[in-house]
Tab-separated table of C-alpha atoms in Angstrom:
chain	number	residue	atom	x	y	z
Z	158	MET	CA	197.626	-10.956	227.946
Z	159	GLN	CA	194.838	-10.561	225.863
Z	160	ASN	CA	194.078	-12.738	222.813
Z	161	GLN	CA	193.552	-10.711	219.684
Z	162	GLU	CA	192.206	-12.892	217.333
Z	163	LEU	CA	189.517	-13.952	220.310
Z	164	SER	CA	188.829	-10.404	220.723
Z	165	LYS	CA	185.192	-9.266	220.007
Z	166	ILE	CA	185.353	-5.669	221.361
Z	167	LYS	CA	188.470	-3.406	221.126
Z	168	VAL	CA	187.718	-0.056	221.942
Z	169	ILE	CA	190.370	2.525	221.534
Z	170	ASN	CA	190.630	6.376	223.058
Z	171	ILE	CA	187.190	6.927	222.636
Z	172	SER	CA	185.707	10.022	223.385
Z	173	LYS	CA	182.395	11.446	223.087
Z	174	LYS	CA	180.675	15.082	223.945
Z	175	PHE	CA	177.451	15.953	224.664
Z	176	ASN	CA	175.716	18.781	223.872
Z	177	ILE	CA	173.443	20.073	226.516
Z	178	GLY	CA	170.885	22.140	224.903
Z	179	TYR	CA	167.476	23.994	226.208
Z	180	ARG	CA	164.104	22.305	225.303
Z	181	LYS	CA	162.982	26.031	224.208
Z	182	SER	CA	165.585	26.075	221.586
Z	183	ASP	CA	164.332	23.001	219.915
Z	184	SER	CA	160.936	24.826	218.612
Z	185	ALA	CA	160.996	25.714	214.838
Z	186	LEU	CA	160.741	29.511	215.324
Z	187	ALA	CA	163.707	29.320	217.530
Z	188	LYS	CA	165.703	27.274	215.137
Z	189	PHE	CA	164.917	29.679	212.479
Z	190	LEU	CA	166.142	32.522	214.487
Z	191	ALA	CA	169.313	30.680	215.710
Z	192	TYR	CA	170.182	30.470	211.748
Z	193	PHE	CA	170.383	34.177	211.573
Z	194	SER	CA	172.350	34.574	215.001
Z	195	THR	CA	175.551	33.944	216.289
Z	196	ARG	CA	174.512	33.503	219.871
Z	197	GLU	CA	175.573	30.313	221.012
Z	198	ASN	CA	173.069	29.058	223.340
Z	199	LYS	CA	174.346	25.335	224.167
Z	200	ARG	CA	176.840	24.230	226.651
Z	201	SER	CA	178.861	20.695	226.194
Z	202	ILE	CA	179.931	18.133	229.071
Z	203	GLN	CA	182.729	15.218	228.193
Z	204	VAL	CA	180.840	11.980	228.956
Z	205	LEU	CA	183.886	9.692	227.909
Z	206	ASP	CA	187.217	10.451	227.939
Z	207	ASN	CA	190.011	8.157	225.975
Z	208	VAL	CA	188.514	4.876	227.063
Z	209	SER	CA	190.364	2.070	225.747
Z	210	LEU	CA	189.172	-1.424	226.183
Z	211	GLN	CA	189.057	-5.274	224.908
Z	212	VAL	CA	186.712	-8.068	225.718
Z	213	SER	CA	187.345	-11.488	224.115
Z	214	ALA	CA	184.810	-14.354	223.267
Z	215	GLY	CA	183.401	-15.843	226.351
Z	216	GLU	CA	184.771	-13.165	228.986
Z	217	ASN	CA	182.069	-11.146	231.131
Z	218	VAL	CA	182.988	-7.737	231.784
Z	219	GLY	CA	181.295	-5.959	234.758
Z	220	LEU	CA	181.217	-2.075	233.889
Z	221	ILE	CA	180.285	-0.062	237.336
Z	222	GLY	CA	180.736	3.633	238.286
Z	223	GLY	CA	178.186	6.415	239.510
Z	224	ASN	CA	175.227	7.625	237.828
Z	225	GLY	CA	176.224	9.975	235.063
Z	226	SER	CA	180.106	8.560	234.451
Z	227	GLY	CA	179.336	7.101	231.212
Z	228	LYS	CA	178.662	3.517	231.560
Z	229	SER	CA	175.231	3.464	229.638
Z	230	THR	CA	176.825	6.115	226.795
Z	231	LEU	CA	179.868	3.577	226.310
Z	232	LEU	CA	177.677	0.769	225.845
Z	233	ARG	CA	175.566	2.620	223.172
Z	234	ILE	CA	178.592	3.454	221.257
Z	235	ILE	CA	179.542	-0.414	221.182
Z	236	ALA	CA	176.203	-1.255	219.774
Z	237	GLY	CA	176.410	1.527	217.258
Z	238	ILE	CA	173.183	3.328	218.806
Z	239	TYR	CA	175.603	6.618	219.481
Z	240	GLN	CA	178.917	7.490	217.570
Z	241	ALA	CA	181.971	8.692	219.277
Z	242	ASP	CA	183.466	11.707	218.450
Z	243	SER	CA	187.070	10.392	218.252
Z	244	GLY	CA	188.979	6.866	218.705
Z	245	SER	CA	188.594	4.086	216.736
Z	246	LEU	CA	186.344	1.176	217.198
Z	247	GLN	CA	186.197	-2.802	216.408
Z	248	VAL	CA	183.271	-5.049	217.209
Z	249	ALA	CA	181.979	-7.710	216.119
Z	250	PRO	CA	178.829	-7.998	213.813
Z	251	ASN	CA	176.195	-9.098	215.525
Z	252	VAL	CA	175.387	-7.336	218.884
Z	253	ILE	CA	172.385	-7.096	221.182
Z	254	TYR	CA	172.264	-4.028	223.577
Z	255	MET	CA	169.658	-3.951	226.232
Z	256	ASN	CA	168.549	-1.097	228.414
Z	257	GLY	CA	166.106	-2.847	231.025
Z	258	PHE	CA	163.710	-5.536	229.493
Z	259	GLY	CA	160.342	-3.422	228.747
Z	260	PHE	CA	161.259	-1.728	225.408
Z	261	GLY	CA	158.890	-3.078	223.550
Z	262	LEU	CA	155.563	-3.387	225.316
Z	263	LYS	CA	152.606	-2.015	224.571
Z	264	PRO	CA	149.754	-1.361	227.285
Z	265	LYS	CA	146.823	-1.634	225.388
Z	266	LEU	CA	147.824	-4.646	223.291
Z	267	THR	CA	147.043	-7.833	225.105
Z	268	MET	CA	149.791	-9.851	226.579
Z	269	ARG	CA	149.741	-12.812	223.868
Z	270	GLU	CA	149.889	-9.983	221.357
Z	271	ASN	CA	153.056	-8.226	223.471
Z	272	VAL	CA	154.900	-11.568	222.982
Z	273	PHE	CA	154.414	-11.367	219.138
Z	274	LEU	CA	155.355	-7.937	218.645
Z	275	THR	CA	158.623	-8.223	221.038
Z	276	GLY	CA	159.284	-11.393	219.522
Z	277	ALA	CA	159.046	-9.814	215.768
Z	278	ILE	CA	161.831	-6.665	217.550
Z	279	MET	CA	164.124	-9.515	218.704
Z	280	GLY	CA	164.006	-11.092	215.250
Z	281	LEU	CA	161.930	-13.967	215.889
Z	282	SER	CA	159.303	-15.278	212.861
Z	283	VAL	CA	155.481	-15.904	213.723
Z	284	SER	CA	156.264	-19.124	213.234
Z	285	GLU	CA	159.192	-18.974	216.015
Z	286	ILE	CA	157.345	-17.019	218.329
Z	287	LYS	CA	153.691	-19.475	218.307
Z	288	LYS	CA	156.228	-22.137	219.706
Z	289	ARG	CA	157.560	-20.561	222.134
Z	290	LEU	CA	154.521	-18.903	223.409
Z	291	PRO	CA	154.189	-21.937	225.918
Z	292	GLU	CA	156.878	-21.982	227.112
Z	293	ILE	CA	156.832	-17.678	227.737
Z	294	VAL	CA	153.545	-18.284	229.603
Z	295	SER	CA	154.645	-20.967	231.409
Z	296	PHE	CA	158.050	-19.079	233.213
Z	297	SER	CA	155.987	-15.753	233.397
Z	298	GLY	CA	153.024	-17.825	235.581
Z	299	LEU	CA	150.665	-15.818	234.134
Z	300	GLU	CA	148.768	-18.274	232.380
Z	301	GLU	CA	145.311	-16.832	233.504
Z	302	PHE	CA	146.387	-13.541	231.933
Z	303	VAL	CA	147.164	-14.387	228.184
Z	304	ASP	CA	144.662	-12.454	226.940
Z	305	THR	CA	144.451	-9.279	229.227
Z	306	LYS	CA	145.539	-5.936	228.155
Z	307	ILE	CA	148.784	-5.698	229.864
Z	308	TYR	CA	147.704	-2.020	231.022
Z	309	GLN	CA	145.900	-3.905	233.908
Z	310	PHE	CA	148.776	-5.852	235.070
Z	311	SER	CA	151.203	-5.024	237.974
Z	312	SER	CA	154.640	-3.686	237.717
Z	313	GLY	CA	155.705	-7.431	238.954
Z	314	MET	CA	153.734	-9.050	236.347
Z	315	LEU	CA	154.816	-6.338	233.603
Z	316	ASN	CA	158.514	-7.326	234.613
Z	317	ARG	CA	157.861	-11.050	234.680
Z	318	LEU	CA	156.234	-10.641	231.167
Z	319	SER	CA	159.079	-8.845	229.871
Z	320	PHE	CA	162.045	-10.822	231.176
Z	321	SER	CA	160.653	-13.910	230.235
Z	322	THR	CA	159.581	-13.008	226.628
Z	323	ILE	CA	162.739	-11.281	225.963
Z	324	THR	CA	165.411	-14.306	227.574
Z	325	HIS	CA	163.142	-17.041	225.752
Z	326	CYS	CA	163.299	-15.167	222.268
Z	327	LEU	CA	167.111	-15.158	222.608
Z	328	GLN	CA	167.368	-18.625	224.094
Z	329	GLN	CA	168.724	-20.284	220.522
Z	330	LYS	CA	170.975	-17.070	219.814
Z	331	VAL	CA	174.683	-16.739	220.641
Z	332	PRO	CA	175.270	-13.504	219.600
Z	333	ASP	CA	178.894	-12.172	219.323
Z	334	ILE	CA	178.614	-9.477	221.865
Z	335	ILE	CA	175.702	-9.075	224.701
Z	336	LEU	CA	175.630	-5.695	226.432
Z	337	LEU	CA	173.592	-5.838	229.109
Z	338	ASP	CA	172.266	-2.239	231.169
Z	339	GLU	CA	170.986	-2.585	234.257
Z	340	VAL	CA	168.854	-5.581	233.458
Z	341	PHE	CA	169.526	-7.662	236.666
Z	342	SER	CA	166.261	-6.650	238.462
Z	343	ALA	CA	163.846	-9.181	236.661
Z	344	GLY	CA	161.225	-7.733	239.190
Z	345	GLY	CA	158.260	-10.420	240.614
Z	346	ASP	CA	158.418	-12.252	243.655
Z	347	ALA	CA	161.134	-14.030	245.534
Z	348	SER	CA	160.271	-17.574	243.411
Z	349	PHE	CA	160.297	-15.766	239.930
Z	350	GLN	CA	163.974	-13.876	241.047
Z	351	ASP	CA	165.409	-17.113	241.529
Z	352	LYS	CA	164.356	-18.739	238.107
Z	353	ALA	CA	165.335	-15.437	236.392
Z	354	ILE	CA	168.775	-15.230	237.878
Z	355	GLY	CA	169.056	-19.153	236.567
Z	356	LYS	CA	167.735	-17.965	233.504
Z	357	MET	CA	170.568	-15.329	233.044
Z	358	GLU	CA	172.940	-17.605	234.051
Z	359	GLU	CA	172.433	-19.644	231.014
Z	360	PHE	CA	172.393	-16.848	228.838
Z	361	LEU	CA	175.431	-15.632	230.064
Z	362	ARG	CA	177.923	-18.670	229.593
Z	363	ARG	CA	176.906	-19.181	226.029
Z	364	GLY	CA	180.540	-17.934	224.748
Z	365	SER	CA	179.569	-14.123	224.281
Z	366	ALA	CA	181.369	-11.790	225.139
Z	367	VAL	CA	179.327	-9.566	227.791
Z	368	ILE	CA	179.483	-6.278	229.178
Z	369	LEU	CA	177.612	-6.003	232.292
Z	370	VAL	CA	176.731	-2.646	233.570
Z	371	SER	CA	174.931	-2.614	236.886
Z	372	HIS	CA	174.632	-1.286	240.519
Z	373	GLU	CA	174.236	-4.521	241.998
Z	374	LEU	CA	177.604	-5.105	242.894
Z	375	GLY	CA	176.836	-8.896	243.994
Z	376	PHE	CA	176.066	-9.956	240.528
Z	377	ILE	CA	179.375	-8.328	239.008
Z	378	ARG	CA	181.279	-10.181	241.742
Z	379	LYS	CA	179.545	-13.396	240.686
Z	380	TYR	CA	179.326	-13.476	237.110
Z	381	CYS	CA	182.245	-11.003	235.886
Z	382	ASN	CA	186.052	-12.285	235.470
Z	383	ARG	CA	187.220	-8.406	235.270
Z	384	ALA	CA	185.567	-5.213	235.495
Z	385	ILE	CA	185.975	-1.750	235.090
Z	386	LEU	CA	185.649	1.370	236.738
Z	387	LEU	CA	184.523	4.657	234.981
Z	388	GLU	CA	184.672	7.925	236.783
Z	389	LYS	CA	183.606	10.693	235.117
Z	390	GLY	CA	183.905	9.334	231.954
Z	391	LYS	CA	187.505	8.026	232.527
Z	392	ILE	CA	188.665	4.290	233.291
Z	393	LYS	CA	189.848	4.550	236.786
Z	394	ILE	CA	190.798	0.765	236.983
Z	395	PHE	CA	190.326	-1.873	234.752
Z	396	GLY	CA	191.407	-5.174	235.972
Z	397	GLU	CA	190.493	-8.146	238.528
Z	398	THR	CA	186.770	-7.926	239.569
Z	399	SER	CA	187.324	-7.934	243.652
Z	400	GLU	CA	190.105	-5.269	243.271
Z	401	VAL	CA	187.518	-3.179	241.097
Z	402	ILE	CA	184.800	-3.436	243.308
Z	403	ALA	CA	187.118	-2.515	245.859
Z	404	THR	CA	188.167	0.451	244.754
Z	405	TYR	CA	184.705	1.647	244.107
Z	406	LEU	CA	183.649	0.685	247.470
Z	407	SER	CA	186.860	3.034	249.070
Z	408	ASN	CA	185.523	5.597	246.778
Z	409	ASN	CA	182.006	5.579	247.911
Z	410	ASP	CA	181.371	6.088	251.488
Z	411	SER	CA	177.721	5.123	251.448
Z	412	PHE	CA	178.423	1.890	250.392
Z	413	LYS	CA	180.562	1.490	252.878
Z	414	SER	CA	177.817	1.181	255.611
L	708	MET	CA	174.222	-9.515	200.957
L	709	GLY	CA	174.651	-7.578	204.468
L	710	SER	CA	172.657	-4.698	202.928
L	711	LYS	CA	170.192	-7.108	201.227
L	712	TYR	CA	169.756	-8.850	205.025
L	713	LYS	CA	169.035	-5.537	206.436
L	714	LEU	CA	166.798	-4.484	204.403
L	715	LYS	CA	164.350	-7.469	204.841
L	716	GLU	CA	165.405	-7.176	208.759
L	717	THR	CA	164.050	-3.260	208.329
L	718	LEU	CA	160.556	-4.265	206.494
L	719	ARG	CA	159.855	-7.304	208.298
L	720	LEU	CA	159.778	-5.162	211.855
L	721	SER	CA	158.301	-2.455	210.139
L	722	LEU	CA	155.450	-4.681	209.172
L	723	SER	CA	155.082	-5.839	212.611
L	724	LEU	CA	155.147	-2.580	214.223
L	725	ALA	CA	152.611	-1.363	211.415
L	726	LYS	CA	150.535	-4.443	212.481
L	727	ALA	CA	150.815	-3.625	215.948
L	728	THR	CA	149.467	0.367	215.640
L	729	PHE	CA	146.938	-0.509	213.195
L	730	ARG	CA	145.388	-3.275	215.719
L	731	LEU	CA	145.609	0.031	218.271
L	732	ARG	CA	143.880	1.770	216.759
L	733	ILE	CA	140.901	-0.351	215.463
L	734	GLU	CA	140.603	-2.252	218.358
L	735	GLY	CA	138.985	-1.021	221.331
L	736	SER	CA	136.366	1.339	219.593
L	737	TYR	CA	133.069	0.427	218.383
L	738	LEU	CA	133.744	2.367	215.225
L	739	GLY	CA	136.999	0.156	214.443
L	740	ILE	CA	138.289	0.371	211.063
L	741	LEU	CA	135.867	3.465	210.342
L	742	TRP	CA	138.382	5.479	212.085
L	743	TYR	CA	140.640	5.313	209.083
L	744	LEU	CA	137.646	6.246	206.986
L	745	LEU	CA	135.521	8.813	209.342
L	746	ASN	CA	138.270	11.705	207.899
L	747	PRO	CA	137.961	11.086	204.352
L	748	LEU	CA	134.199	10.255	204.265
L	749	PHE	CA	133.657	13.301	206.071
L	750	LEU	CA	135.638	15.743	203.997
L	751	PHE	CA	134.046	14.109	200.904
L	752	LEU	CA	130.095	14.833	202.056
L	753	VAL	CA	131.112	18.391	203.152
L	754	PHE	CA	132.111	18.898	199.610
L	755	MET	CA	129.653	17.097	197.718
L	756	MET	CA	127.027	19.359	199.645
L	757	ILE	CA	128.882	22.782	198.842
L	758	ARG	CA	129.325	21.561	195.213
L	759	GLN	CA	125.231	21.161	195.254
L	760	SER	CA	124.791	24.313	196.730
L	761	SER	CA	127.797	26.200	194.485
L	762	SER	CA	129.163	26.418	191.069
L	763	LEU	CA	132.624	24.659	192.502
L	764	ALA	CA	134.177	22.859	189.741
L	765	THR	CA	131.169	22.021	187.641
L	766	GLY	CA	132.832	21.199	184.252
L	767	VAL	CA	134.307	18.492	186.046
L	768	MET	CA	133.336	14.781	184.870
L	769	PHE	CA	132.810	12.314	187.301
L	770	TYR	CA	133.076	14.618	190.226
L	771	PRO	CA	132.567	12.113	192.972
L	772	LEU	CA	135.655	9.999	191.907
L	773	TYR	CA	137.592	13.404	191.000
L	774	LEU	CA	136.873	14.691	194.460
L	775	PHE	CA	137.545	11.498	196.840
L	776	LEU	CA	140.435	10.556	194.718
L	777	GLY	CA	141.836	14.040	195.902
L	778	ILE	CA	140.873	13.361	199.306
L	779	ALA	CA	142.398	9.783	199.292
L	780	ALA	CA	145.555	11.121	198.251
L	781	PHE	CA	145.879	13.917	200.463
L	782	ASN	CA	144.498	11.961	203.419
L	783	PHE	CA	147.784	9.355	203.073
L	784	PHE	CA	149.871	12.249	202.267
L	785	ARG	CA	149.054	13.949	205.694
L	786	ALA	CA	148.899	11.204	207.972
L	787	THR	CA	151.981	9.258	206.601
L	788	ILE	CA	154.035	12.451	207.001
L	789	SER	CA	152.438	13.101	210.630
L	790	ALA	CA	152.952	9.664	211.617
L	791	ALA	CA	156.701	9.586	210.461
L	792	ILE	CA	157.432	12.970	212.379
L	793	ALA	CA	155.933	10.955	215.642
L	794	SER	CA	157.599	7.810	214.366
L	795	ILE	CA	161.053	8.622	216.186
L	796	SER	CA	160.995	10.800	218.619
L	797	ASN	CA	157.933	9.512	220.490
L	798	ASN	CA	159.229	6.205	220.795
L	799	PRO	CA	162.750	7.151	222.177
L	800	ASN	CA	162.859	3.537	224.369
L	801	TYR	CA	162.904	1.549	221.009
L	802	ILE	CA	166.074	4.017	219.760
L	803	LYS	CA	168.181	4.077	223.398
L	804	SER	CA	167.234	1.112	225.159
L	805	THR	CA	167.905	-1.260	222.580
L	806	ASN	CA	170.170	-1.929	218.831
L	807	MET	CA	167.090	-4.545	218.120
L	808	VAL	CA	164.871	-1.619	216.623
L	809	SER	CA	166.715	-0.145	213.790
L	810	PRO	CA	164.991	3.579	212.918
L	811	GLU	CA	164.321	3.135	209.513
L	812	SER	CA	161.551	0.375	210.477
L	813	LEU	CA	160.186	2.686	212.824
L	814	VAL	CA	160.017	5.187	209.623
L	815	GLY	CA	158.580	1.958	207.540
L	816	ALA	CA	155.992	1.087	210.247
L	817	ALA	CA	154.680	4.645	210.121
L	818	VAL	CA	154.363	4.576	206.305
L	819	LEU	CA	153.158	0.932	205.758
L	820	GLN	CA	150.318	1.549	208.714
L	821	HIS	CA	148.826	4.245	206.124
L	822	ILE	CA	149.171	1.866	203.529
L	823	PHE	CA	147.013	-0.294	204.864
L	824	ALA	CA	144.507	2.056	205.596
L	825	HIS	CA	144.444	3.470	201.851
L	826	LEU	CA	143.395	-0.034	200.930
L	827	PHE	CA	139.774	0.762	202.599
L	828	GLU	CA	139.986	3.962	200.403
L	829	PHE	CA	140.939	2.315	197.627
L	830	LEU	CA	138.042	0.226	197.718
L	831	ILE	CA	136.031	3.060	197.629
L	832	ILE	CA	137.889	4.332	194.729
L	833	SER	CA	136.862	0.871	192.984
L	834	PHE	CA	133.238	1.665	193.831
L	835	LEU	CA	133.127	4.659	192.363
L	836	VAL	CA	134.754	3.451	189.239
L	837	PHE	CA	132.352	0.562	188.641
L	838	TYR	CA	129.634	3.050	189.707
L	839	PHE	CA	130.463	5.389	186.691
L	840	SER	CA	131.214	2.371	184.189
L	841	LEU	CA	135.022	3.530	183.902
L	842	SER	CA	137.630	1.017	182.848
L	843	ALA	CA	138.642	-1.186	185.402
L	844	VAL	CA	142.002	-1.554	183.821
L	845	GLY	CA	142.373	2.147	185.531
L	846	LEU	CA	142.567	0.690	188.988
L	847	PHE	CA	145.892	-1.135	188.037
L	848	TYR	CA	147.640	1.782	187.064
L	849	TYR	CA	146.509	3.422	190.104
L	850	LEU	CA	148.136	1.104	191.580
L	851	LEU	CA	151.276	1.147	189.483
L	852	ALA	CA	151.050	5.252	190.257
L	853	PHE	CA	150.638	4.808	193.936
L	854	SER	CA	153.572	2.492	194.161
L	855	CYS	CA	155.629	5.299	192.822
L	856	PHE	CA	154.144	7.818	195.068
L	857	ILE	CA	154.928	5.509	198.136
L	858	ILE	CA	158.523	5.451	196.850
L	859	MET	CA	158.607	9.590	197.280
L	860	VAL	CA	156.677	9.550	200.308
L	861	ILE	CA	158.932	7.190	201.879
L	862	GLY	CA	161.913	9.490	200.791
L	863	LEU	CA	160.034	12.488	202.305
L	864	ALA	CA	159.082	10.495	205.810
L	865	LEU	CA	162.735	9.940	206.230
L	866	ILE	CA	163.673	13.726	205.679
L	867	PHE	CA	160.475	14.395	208.226
L	868	ALA	CA	161.023	11.972	210.627
L	869	ILE	CA	165.014	13.543	211.191
L	870	VAL	CA	163.616	16.886	211.149
L	871	GLY	CA	160.816	16.252	213.586
L	872	VAL	CA	163.908	15.068	215.656
L	873	TYR	CA	165.519	18.267	215.833
L	874	VAL	CA	162.310	20.683	215.471
L	875	SER	CA	160.089	19.691	218.861
L	876	ASP	CA	156.880	21.531	217.431
L	877	LEU	CA	157.215	20.451	213.465
L	878	GLU	CA	153.881	18.418	214.181
L	879	ASN	CA	152.217	21.612	214.561
L	880	VAL	CA	154.012	23.301	211.551
L	881	TRP	CA	152.878	20.058	209.649
L	882	ALA	CA	149.300	20.783	210.862
L	883	ILE	CA	149.340	24.287	209.241
L	884	VAL	CA	151.509	23.240	206.179
L	885	SER	CA	148.796	20.360	205.492
L	886	GLN	CA	145.683	23.207	206.017
L	887	LEU	CA	147.555	25.108	203.439
L	888	LEU	CA	147.732	21.554	200.985
L	889	LEU	CA	144.051	20.963	201.206
L	890	LEU	CA	143.219	24.453	200.083
L	891	GLY	CA	146.056	24.964	197.655
L	892	THR	CA	145.723	21.133	195.789
L	893	PRO	CA	143.091	21.071	193.413
L	894	ILE	CA	141.528	18.433	195.450
L	895	PHE	CA	137.890	20.120	195.555
L	896	TYR	CA	138.229	22.164	192.711
L	897	SER	CA	139.827	22.012	189.142
L	898	ALA	CA	142.744	24.391	188.244
L	899	SER	CA	143.009	25.657	184.693
L	900	SER	CA	146.868	25.324	183.436
L	901	ASN	CA	147.743	28.864	182.964
L	902	SER	CA	146.394	29.651	186.531
L	903	LEU	CA	148.880	30.580	189.364
L	904	ILE	CA	147.956	28.060	191.357
L	905	TYR	CA	148.368	25.460	189.227
L	906	LYS	CA	151.832	26.773	188.969
L	907	LEU	CA	152.558	26.680	192.131
L	908	ASN	CA	151.209	23.325	192.577
L	909	PHE	CA	154.927	22.637	190.283
L	910	PHE	CA	156.755	22.576	193.982
L	911	ASN	CA	154.304	20.462	195.582
L	912	PRO	CA	154.530	16.208	195.905
L	913	LEU	CA	150.825	15.612	195.909
L	914	PHE	CA	149.919	17.587	192.990
L	915	TYR	CA	151.513	14.927	190.736
L	916	PHE	CA	150.424	12.030	191.945
L	917	LEU	CA	146.777	14.158	191.786
L	918	GLU	CA	147.324	14.493	188.354
L	919	THR	CA	148.766	11.197	187.166
L	920	SER	CA	146.136	9.068	189.107
L	921	ARG	CA	142.964	11.154	188.007
L	922	SER	CA	143.927	11.290	184.479
L	923	LEU	CA	144.618	7.221	184.212
L	924	LEU	CA	140.948	6.468	186.139
L	925	ILE	CA	138.937	9.271	185.378
L	926	TYR	CA	140.083	10.156	181.878
L	927	GLY	CA	141.536	6.933	180.820
L	928	ARG	CA	145.209	8.161	179.440
L	929	LEU	CA	148.565	9.340	180.520
L	930	PRO	CA	148.887	12.702	182.187
L	931	GLU	CA	150.684	15.444	180.564
L	932	THR	CA	154.189	14.517	179.466
L	933	ASN	CA	156.422	16.851	181.618
L	934	ILE	CA	154.183	15.958	185.161
L	935	LEU	CA	154.618	12.080	184.080
L	936	LEU	CA	158.029	12.425	183.476
L	937	ILE	CA	158.602	15.029	186.798
L	938	PHE	CA	156.679	12.349	189.133
L	939	LEU	CA	158.377	9.321	187.543
L	940	ILE	CA	162.002	11.371	187.837
L	941	SER	CA	161.049	13.142	191.027
L	942	ALA	CA	159.963	9.766	192.963
L	943	PRO	CA	163.465	8.162	193.379
L	944	LEU	CA	165.294	11.032	193.821
L	945	ILE	CA	163.400	12.207	196.791
L	946	PHE	CA	163.722	8.497	197.903
L	947	PHE	CA	167.344	8.719	197.650
L	948	LEU	CA	167.606	12.028	199.009
L	949	GLY	CA	165.555	10.910	202.214
L	950	VAL	CA	167.410	7.545	202.520
L	951	PHE	CA	170.764	10.076	202.664
L	952	VAL	CA	169.799	12.704	205.047
L	953	PHE	CA	168.583	9.353	207.360
L	954	LYS	CA	171.550	7.993	207.502
L	955	ARG	CA	173.637	11.130	207.909
L	956	TYR	CA	172.073	11.912	211.013
L	957	LYS	CA	170.520	9.117	212.228
L	958	TYR	CA	173.272	8.751	214.860
L	959	LYS	CA	172.771	12.346	216.150
L	960	MET	CA	169.322	11.691	216.685
L	961	ALA	CA	169.787	9.161	219.510
L	962	GLU	CA	171.416	11.592	221.384
L	963	LEU	CA	168.578	14.460	221.192
L	964	ILE	CA	165.613	12.069	221.873
């Protein structure tokens, strides 16, 4: 039984529908004509259908499911990026949502400038970022490229930079909720992957309520006490990680091999 | 307390994003900071040449200052709204891949970036004021009027940023509207108070700042009472309207980019 006091995320019967429009209908002229027209040029899809869940402090919950099953939409609703059409949501105030690590990078800025920009996005002051810069640079292993514009970086180097910057900026933070959407691919070579996984482990064991979306089932198995399988916007099963993964695999022939 | 903290965070992040964009524009270019000044300077030169060889605005005192005030105000207005239109729709990563960048800070960055740029124009305005031996106190009043104009422009920027998400070709529409504004606002000519163009300008937000700043700097007095009153009242009204519209539609917009 969940302890109500410790519950950081409480989602009750959340549903969400998206209108699938046509790009042409976004122009000013089309909007103007549509105002006088009664014809509806749209269809909608149900992305989430009566989803309920509860996650407590210190708990890591895995969220798995096929593409388009509604995983990212659910996390974005919890993070306050989307609004649900119906249902209720009780979420602790301090939430961090990340879909990948490279969202803040500007190719025409140098590595140093990108660290400062990403740090600012993560809520750090200039002096805090300055303090962490040597650590970030050393962790990324990109000491020689600090003043190089990052459009010249390979994709592995970009991954190293964004992963190092974000994880170090989050170092002293213990948010109530961490929502990680496909971030378990830190990129880089094998030695960096090992370092990155170590860093992520630190991050996941700080007592926040964590929901992890990943297609890497090994990670879900390793780090999550419970898991949810979403299928066409509905929770198919929410329970022990091994049981949920087994259900997912039994439904998905490609994984069996 | 919560909203005060949120406002502080939005301003801090807006400043960091504006600094990054500003740096991107001025670095890697031999012209550097001149990029911000080239457009108004060329317009200034063209209109000065036209005036030399025509009877354009012959009765206007201190025409170079009169003209540059008009061009600087127009340039700030045009560029800020243009940047605001692109601020959300060109940054889906910031909106959808994390919850750490508030959409308001993207619009704030668009406005701040052009406030920095206007400071360079302000230097030219100051030079012209000293050149014509006008009262330097007017410069202080100019900054007060400009602050009021910023409040108005923030409101409009918030509205245009939202509409820019819904209407995909708003940038093209704005390009046409800003051409009409350049020709329709008394920037390089003067309109008598009983002319049709003067009356039409009562619907033009740029007009109020222009009249106020010229009265304060060139003629050393307040503008006509009705113009001053409309300016002072409409600025906060437009600001709150912008905040209201933005708050109302901001959740929907994440679904559209």
